[in-house]
Amino acid sequence: MDQATSDGGWRGSYEGWLEAAYVSLLESGVDSVKILPLAKRLNLSRTSFYWFFKDREELLSALISRWREKNTGNLVKQSEAYAETLAEAMLNVFDCWLNKELFDSQFEFAVRSWALQSPEILADVQQADQVRMEALGRMFMRFGCDEGSADVRARTTYLVQIGYISMQSREDITLRMKRIPGYVAIYTGQAPQQRELDRFFARHGYRQ
């Protein structure tokens, strides 16, 4: 919620400043996430920033928390979502790759680019990678894979998608959807059933 100053002006809000930082990060990288440019973007005074954040480092920390909670948190949740088969469980994970509300690929790319110049952020990214792959590994083991097989399948599933993001690969949605049954079969060893695909396509507003 925006806060008013004593003279009738506006300080903005915590979420407003954080959103402006997020947009700047995606547009121009972490070097653009600075207090004065953000204030100009928001048409607020520079001093308004300090009502919500101690300094720029606290803002950057909030950005990383937002990335961690959204991308890692939702991927883990999707890997744990109810599914009758391993193929259906994989389709639950694939929801992340098609729904920005679950997993923000642009945010992921921006944070990984940031990690190239910051050992601290690189450590955050490496930790997130480990947490995500372990979650996928548990998903495979839940459906009967042994630990070794689950690890390899989890790594294959995850690293291919990170490759898509890192290469900024773009696919027509029709082509992407046509490839998904094949990806599921390769990652899980099971072809998805048509009813599972129908539910998945419906979630994403896709008609075959």
PDB file of C-alpha atoms in Angstrom, residues 23-205:
ATOM      1  CA  VAL A  23      11.643  -4.673 -14.040  1.00  0.00           C
ATOM      2  CA  SER A  24      15.015  -2.914 -14.147  1.00  0.00           C
ATOM      3  CA  LEU A  25      16.833  -6.176 -13.489  1.00  0.00           C
ATOM      4  CA  LEU A  26      15.025  -7.884 -16.368  1.00  0.00           C
ATOM      5  CA  GLU A  27      15.500  -4.967 -18.737  1.00  0.00           C
ATOM      6  CA  SER A  28      19.106  -3.999 -18.105  1.00  0.00           C
ATOM      7  CA  GLY A  29      20.738  -6.240 -15.506  1.00  0.00           C
ATOM      8  CA  VAL A  30      21.675  -5.745 -11.880  1.00  0.00           C
ATOM      9  CA  ASP A  31      23.864  -2.688 -12.530  1.00  0.00           C
ATOM     10  CA  SER A  32      20.706  -0.775 -13.437  1.00  0.00           C
ATOM     11  CA  VAL A  33      19.059  -1.536 -10.100  1.00  0.00           C
ATOM     12  CA  LYS A  34      20.052   1.668  -8.311  1.00  0.00           C
ATOM     13  CA  ILE A  35      18.074   3.940  -6.049  1.00  0.00           C
ATOM     14  CA  LEU A  36      18.032   7.163  -8.079  1.00  0.00           C
ATOM     15  CA  PRO A  37      17.016   5.565 -11.415  1.00  0.00           C
ATOM     16  CA  LEU A  38      14.292   3.613  -9.592  1.00  0.00           C
ATOM     17  CA  ALA A  39      13.025   6.799  -7.950  1.00  0.00           C
ATOM     18  CA  LYS A  40      12.835   8.449 -11.371  1.00  0.00           C
ATOM     19  CA  ARG A  41      11.014   5.430 -12.783  1.00  0.00           C
ATOM     20  CA  LEU A  42       8.466   5.657  -9.976  1.00  0.00           C
ATOM     21  CA  ASN A  43       8.339   9.464 -10.001  1.00  0.00           C
ATOM     22  CA  LEU A  44       9.192   9.508  -6.308  1.00  0.00           C
ATOM     23  CA  SER A  45      11.869  11.198  -4.263  1.00  0.00           C
ATOM     24  CA  ARG A  46      15.093   9.319  -3.620  1.00  0.00           C
ATOM     25  CA  THR A  47      14.595   9.606   0.140  1.00  0.00           C
ATOM     26  CA  SER A  48      11.283   7.740  -0.136  1.00  0.00           C
ATOM     27  CA  PHE A  49      13.270   4.580  -0.784  1.00  0.00           C
ATOM     28  CA  TYR A  50      14.637   4.573   2.748  1.00  0.00           C
ATOM     29  CA  TRP A  51      11.192   4.187   4.295  1.00  0.00           C
ATOM     30  CA  PHE A  52      11.156   0.639   2.945  1.00  0.00           C
ATOM     31  CA  PHE A  53      14.770  -0.480   2.560  1.00  0.00           C
ATOM     32  CA  LYS A  54      17.893   0.219   4.591  1.00  0.00           C
ATOM     33  CA  ASP A  55      20.066   0.401   1.476  1.00  0.00           C
ATOM     34  CA  ARG A  56      20.509  -0.985  -2.038  1.00  0.00           C
ATOM     35  CA  GLU A  57      21.866  -4.269  -0.684  1.00  0.00           C
ATOM     36  CA  GLU A  58      18.651  -4.878   1.218  1.00  0.00           C
ATOM     37  CA  LEU A  59      16.683  -4.275  -1.982  1.00  0.00           C
ATOM     38  CA  LEU A  60      18.890  -6.711  -3.899  1.00  0.00           C
ATOM     39  CA  SER A  61      18.418  -9.267  -1.123  1.00  0.00           C
ATOM     40  CA  ALA A  62      14.647  -8.833  -1.439  1.00  0.00           C
ATOM     41  CA  LEU A  63      14.906  -9.489  -5.173  1.00  0.00           C
ATOM     42  CA  ILE A  64      16.753 -12.746  -4.546  1.00  0.00           C
ATOM     43  CA  SER A  65      14.171 -13.765  -1.940  1.00  0.00           C
ATOM     44  CA  ARG A  66      11.409 -13.099  -4.455  1.00  0.00           C
ATOM     45  CA  TRP A  67      13.205 -15.201  -7.081  1.00  0.00           C
ATOM     46  CA  ARG A  68      13.837 -18.035  -4.618  1.00  0.00           C
ATOM     47  CA  GLU A  69      10.278 -18.125  -3.304  1.00  0.00           C
ATOM     48  CA  LYS A  70       8.715 -18.025  -6.763  1.00  0.00           C
ATOM     49  CA  ASN A  71      10.922 -20.163  -8.966  1.00  0.00           C
ATOM     50  CA  THR A  72      12.357 -22.642  -6.496  1.00  0.00           C
ATOM     51  CA  GLY A  73       9.308 -22.706  -4.242  1.00  0.00           C
ATOM     52  CA  ASN A  74       6.839 -23.376  -7.032  1.00  0.00           C
ATOM     53  CA  LEU A  75       9.001 -25.951  -8.779  1.00  0.00           C
ATOM     54  CA  VAL A  76       9.267 -27.902  -5.540  1.00  0.00           C
ATOM     55  CA  LYS A  77       5.501 -27.626  -4.987  1.00  0.00           C
ATOM     56  CA  GLN A  78       4.756 -28.829  -8.503  1.00  0.00           C
ATOM     57  CA  SER A  79       7.076 -31.804  -8.054  1.00  0.00           C
ATOM     58  CA  GLU A  80       5.117 -32.740  -4.930  1.00  0.00           C
ATOM     59  CA  ALA A  81       1.645 -32.205  -6.429  1.00  0.00           C
ATOM     60  CA  TYR A  82      -0.750 -35.146  -6.574  1.00  0.00           C
ATOM     61  CA  ALA A  83      -0.380 -37.389  -9.616  1.00  0.00           C
ATOM     62  CA  GLU A  84      -1.525 -40.916 -10.394  1.00  0.00           C
ATOM     63  CA  THR A  85       1.442 -41.699 -12.639  1.00  0.00           C
ATOM     64  CA  LEU A  86       5.011 -40.525 -13.076  1.00  0.00           C
ATOM     65  CA  ALA A  87       4.092 -39.106 -16.477  1.00  0.00           C
ATOM     66  CA  GLU A  88       1.344 -37.019 -14.877  1.00  0.00           C
ATOM     67  CA  ALA A  89       3.786 -35.865 -12.179  1.00  0.00           C
ATOM     68  CA  MET A  90       6.157 -34.715 -14.909  1.00  0.00           C
ATOM     69  CA  LEU A  91       3.347 -32.781 -16.581  1.00  0.00           C
ATOM     70  CA  ASN A  92       2.765 -31.046 -13.249  1.00  0.00           C
ATOM     71  CA  VAL A  93       6.398 -29.933 -13.333  1.00  0.00           C
ATOM     72  CA  PHE A  94       6.020 -28.875 -16.971  1.00  0.00           C
ATOM     73  CA  ASP A  95       3.350 -26.429 -15.788  1.00  0.00           C
ATOM     74  CA  CYS A  96       6.290 -24.371 -14.513  1.00  0.00           C
ATOM     75  CA  TRP A  97       7.773 -24.016 -17.982  1.00  0.00           C
ATOM     76  CA  LEU A  98       4.525 -22.715 -19.449  1.00  0.00           C
ATOM     77  CA  ASN A  99       3.085 -20.590 -16.648  1.00  0.00           C
ATOM     78  CA  LYS A 100       5.008 -17.445 -15.704  1.00  0.00           C
ATOM     79  CA  GLU A 101       3.001 -17.226 -12.489  1.00  0.00           C
ATOM     80  CA  LEU A 102       4.662 -20.464 -11.390  1.00  0.00           C
ATOM     81  CA  PHE A 103       8.146 -20.027 -12.829  1.00  0.00           C
ATOM     82  CA  ASP A 104       9.469 -16.786 -14.297  1.00  0.00           C
ATOM     83  CA  SER A 105      12.034 -17.733 -16.960  1.00  0.00           C
ATOM     84  CA  GLN A 106      13.065 -14.126 -17.617  1.00  0.00           C
ATOM     85  CA  PHE A 107      13.708 -13.636 -13.906  1.00  0.00           C
ATOM     86  CA  GLU A 108      15.707 -16.873 -13.899  1.00  0.00           C
ATOM     87  CA  PHE A 109      17.859 -15.685 -16.801  1.00  0.00           C
ATOM     88  CA  ALA A 110      18.448 -12.307 -15.158  1.00  0.00           C
ATOM     89  CA  VAL A 111      19.514 -13.849 -11.845  1.00  0.00           C
ATOM     90  CA  ARG A 112      21.827 -16.309 -13.588  1.00  0.00           C
ATOM     91  CA  SER A 113      23.385 -13.445 -15.532  1.00  0.00           C
ATOM     92  CA  TRP A 114      23.814 -11.572 -12.254  1.00  0.00           C
ATOM     93  CA  ALA A 115      25.555 -14.629 -10.794  1.00  0.00           C
ATOM     94  CA  LEU A 116      28.304 -14.309 -13.416  1.00  0.00           C
ATOM     95  CA  GLN A 117      29.561 -11.192 -11.620  1.00  0.00           C
ATOM     96  CA  SER A 118      28.726 -12.033  -8.012  1.00  0.00           C
ATOM     97  CA  PRO A 119      30.103 -15.029  -6.063  1.00  0.00           C
ATOM     98  CA  GLU A 120      27.343 -14.557  -3.477  1.00  0.00           C
ATOM     99  CA  ILE A 121      24.565 -14.776  -6.070  1.00  0.00           C
ATOM    100  CA  LEU A 122      26.324 -17.683  -7.764  1.00  0.00           C
ATOM    101  CA  ALA A 123      26.171 -19.535  -4.439  1.00  0.00           C
ATOM    102  CA  ASP A 124      22.426 -18.774  -4.221  1.00  0.00           C
ATOM    103  CA  VAL A 125      21.913 -20.114  -7.752  1.00  0.00           C
ATOM    104  CA  GLN A 126      23.920 -23.263  -7.080  1.00  0.00           C
ATOM    105  CA  GLN A 127      21.947 -23.892  -3.899  1.00  0.00           C
ATOM    106  CA  ALA A 128      18.674 -23.407  -5.793  1.00  0.00           C
ATOM    107  CA  ASP A 129      19.821 -25.841  -8.479  1.00  0.00           C
ATOM    108  CA  GLN A 130      20.555 -28.437  -5.819  1.00  0.00           C
ATOM    109  CA  VAL A 131      17.210 -27.959  -4.057  1.00  0.00           C
ATOM    110  CA  ARG A 132      15.296 -28.199  -7.333  1.00  0.00           C
ATOM    111  CA  MET A 133      17.101 -31.307  -8.575  1.00  0.00           C
ATOM    112  CA  GLU A 134      16.676 -33.012  -5.204  1.00  0.00           C
ATOM    113  CA  ALA A 135      12.938 -32.278  -5.342  1.00  0.00           C
ATOM    114  CA  LEU A 136      12.706 -33.794  -8.818  1.00  0.00           C
ATOM    115  CA  GLY A 137      14.729 -36.772  -7.638  1.00  0.00           C
ATOM    116  CA  ARG A 138      12.260 -37.362  -4.795  1.00  0.00           C
ATOM    117  CA  MET A 139       9.432 -37.204  -7.318  1.00  0.00           C
ATOM    118  CA  PHE A 140      11.003 -39.972  -9.383  1.00  0.00           C
ATOM    119  CA  MET A 141      11.674 -42.079  -6.299  1.00  0.00           C
ATOM    120  CA  ARG A 142       8.057 -41.648  -5.218  1.00  0.00           C
ATOM    121  CA  PHE A 143       7.087 -43.554  -8.341  1.00  0.00           C
ATOM    122  CA  GLY A 144       9.556 -46.394  -7.875  1.00  0.00           C
ATOM    123  CA  CYS A 145      12.838 -45.220  -9.409  1.00  0.00           C
ATOM    124  CA  ASP A 146      15.959 -46.219  -7.516  1.00  0.00           C
ATOM    125  CA  GLU A 147      18.135 -43.416  -6.174  1.00  0.00           C
ATOM    126  CA  GLY A 148      20.694 -43.543  -8.997  1.00  0.00           C
ATOM    127  CA  SER A 149      18.118 -43.537 -11.772  1.00  0.00           C
ATOM    128  CA  ALA A 150      16.098 -40.817 -10.042  1.00  0.00           C
ATOM    129  CA  ASP A 151      19.186 -38.610  -9.806  1.00  0.00           C
ATOM    130  CA  VAL A 152      20.040 -38.974 -13.496  1.00  0.00           C
ATOM    131  CA  ARG A 153      16.452 -38.433 -14.626  1.00  0.00           C
ATOM    132  CA  ALA A 154      16.087 -35.394 -12.364  1.00  0.00           C
ATOM    133  CA  ARG A 155      19.292 -33.858 -13.686  1.00  0.00           C
ATOM    134  CA  THR A 156      18.271 -34.508 -17.283  1.00  0.00           C
ATOM    135  CA  THR A 157      14.824 -32.991 -16.766  1.00  0.00           C
ATOM    136  CA  TYR A 158      16.143 -29.921 -15.005  1.00  0.00           C
ATOM    137  CA  LEU A 159      19.307 -29.183 -16.944  1.00  0.00           C
ATOM    138  CA  VAL A 160      17.543 -29.336 -20.303  1.00  0.00           C
ATOM    139  CA  GLN A 161      15.108 -26.666 -19.148  1.00  0.00           C
ATOM    140  CA  ILE A 162      17.888 -24.500 -17.723  1.00  0.00           C
ATOM    141  CA  GLY A 163      19.567 -24.876 -21.103  1.00  0.00           C
ATOM    142  CA  TYR A 164      16.418 -23.539 -22.771  1.00  0.00           C
ATOM    143  CA  ILE A 165      16.504 -20.542 -20.432  1.00  0.00           C
ATOM    144  CA  SER A 166      20.236 -19.876 -20.661  1.00  0.00           C
ATOM    145  CA  MET A 167      20.169 -20.057 -24.471  1.00  0.00           C
ATOM    146  CA  GLN A 168      17.014 -17.923 -24.520  1.00  0.00           C
ATOM    147  CA  SER A 169      15.495 -20.525 -26.814  1.00  0.00           C
ATOM    148  CA  ARG A 170      12.100 -19.623 -28.245  1.00  0.00           C
ATOM    149  CA  GLU A 171       9.588 -22.126 -29.604  1.00  0.00           C
ATOM    150  CA  ASP A 172       6.221 -21.635 -31.184  1.00  0.00           C
ATOM    151  CA  ILE A 173       3.642 -22.800 -28.632  1.00  0.00           C
ATOM    152  CA  THR A 174       2.215 -25.361 -31.048  1.00  0.00           C
ATOM    153  CA  LEU A 175       5.636 -26.893 -31.614  1.00  0.00           C
ATOM    154  CA  ARG A 176       6.379 -26.845 -27.881  1.00  0.00           C
ATOM    155  CA  MET A 177       3.151 -28.656 -27.080  1.00  0.00           C
ATOM    156  CA  LYS A 178       3.768 -31.267 -29.791  1.00  0.00           C
ATOM    157  CA  ARG A 179       7.158 -32.025 -28.283  1.00  0.00           C
ATOM    158  CA  ILE A 180       5.958 -32.378 -24.701  1.00  0.00           C
ATOM    159  CA  PRO A 181       4.726 -36.015 -24.927  1.00  0.00           C
ATOM    160  CA  GLY A 182       8.138 -36.982 -26.285  1.00  0.00           C
ATOM    161  CA  TYR A 183       9.954 -35.122 -23.542  1.00  0.00           C
ATOM    162  CA  VAL A 184       7.802 -36.811 -20.900  1.00  0.00           C
ATOM    163  CA  ALA A 185       8.488 -40.239 -22.404  1.00  0.00           C
ATOM    164  CA  ILE A 186      12.238 -39.609 -22.502  1.00  0.00           C
ATOM    165  CA  TYR A 187      12.464 -38.213 -18.971  1.00  0.00           C
ATOM    166  CA  THR A 188      10.191 -40.741 -17.277  1.00  0.00           C
ATOM    167  CA  GLY A 189      10.273 -43.824 -19.500  1.00  0.00           C
ATOM    168  CA  GLN A 190       6.480 -43.598 -19.705  1.00  0.00           C
ATOM    169  CA  ALA A 191       4.321 -42.213 -22.474  1.00  0.00           C
ATOM    170  CA  PRO A 192       1.678 -39.905 -21.012  1.00  0.00           C
ATOM    171  CA  GLN A 193      -1.895 -41.078 -21.382  1.00  0.00           C
ATOM    172  CA  GLN A 194      -4.181 -39.027 -23.590  1.00  0.00           C
ATOM    173  CA  ARG A 195      -6.398 -38.032 -20.668  1.00  0.00           C
ATOM    174  CA  GLU A 196      -3.305 -36.726 -18.843  1.00  0.00           C
ATOM    175  CA  LEU A 197      -2.287 -34.713 -21.892  1.00  0.00           C
ATOM    176  CA  ASP A 198      -5.835 -33.414 -22.302  1.00  0.00           C
ATOM    177  CA  ARG A 199      -5.847 -32.093 -18.735  1.00  0.00           C
ATOM    178  CA  PHE A 200      -2.408 -30.552 -19.209  1.00  0.00           C
ATOM    179  CA  PHE A 201      -3.352 -28.856 -22.490  1.00  0.00           C
ATOM    180  CA  ALA A 202      -6.585 -27.568 -20.975  1.00  0.00           C
ATOM    181  CA  ARG A 203      -4.679 -25.971 -18.065  1.00  0.00           C
ATOM    182  CA  HIS A 204      -2.724 -23.952 -20.606  1.00  0.00           C
ATOM    183  CA  GLY A 205      -5.583 -23.110 -22.938  1.00  0.00           C
TER     184      GLY A 205
END
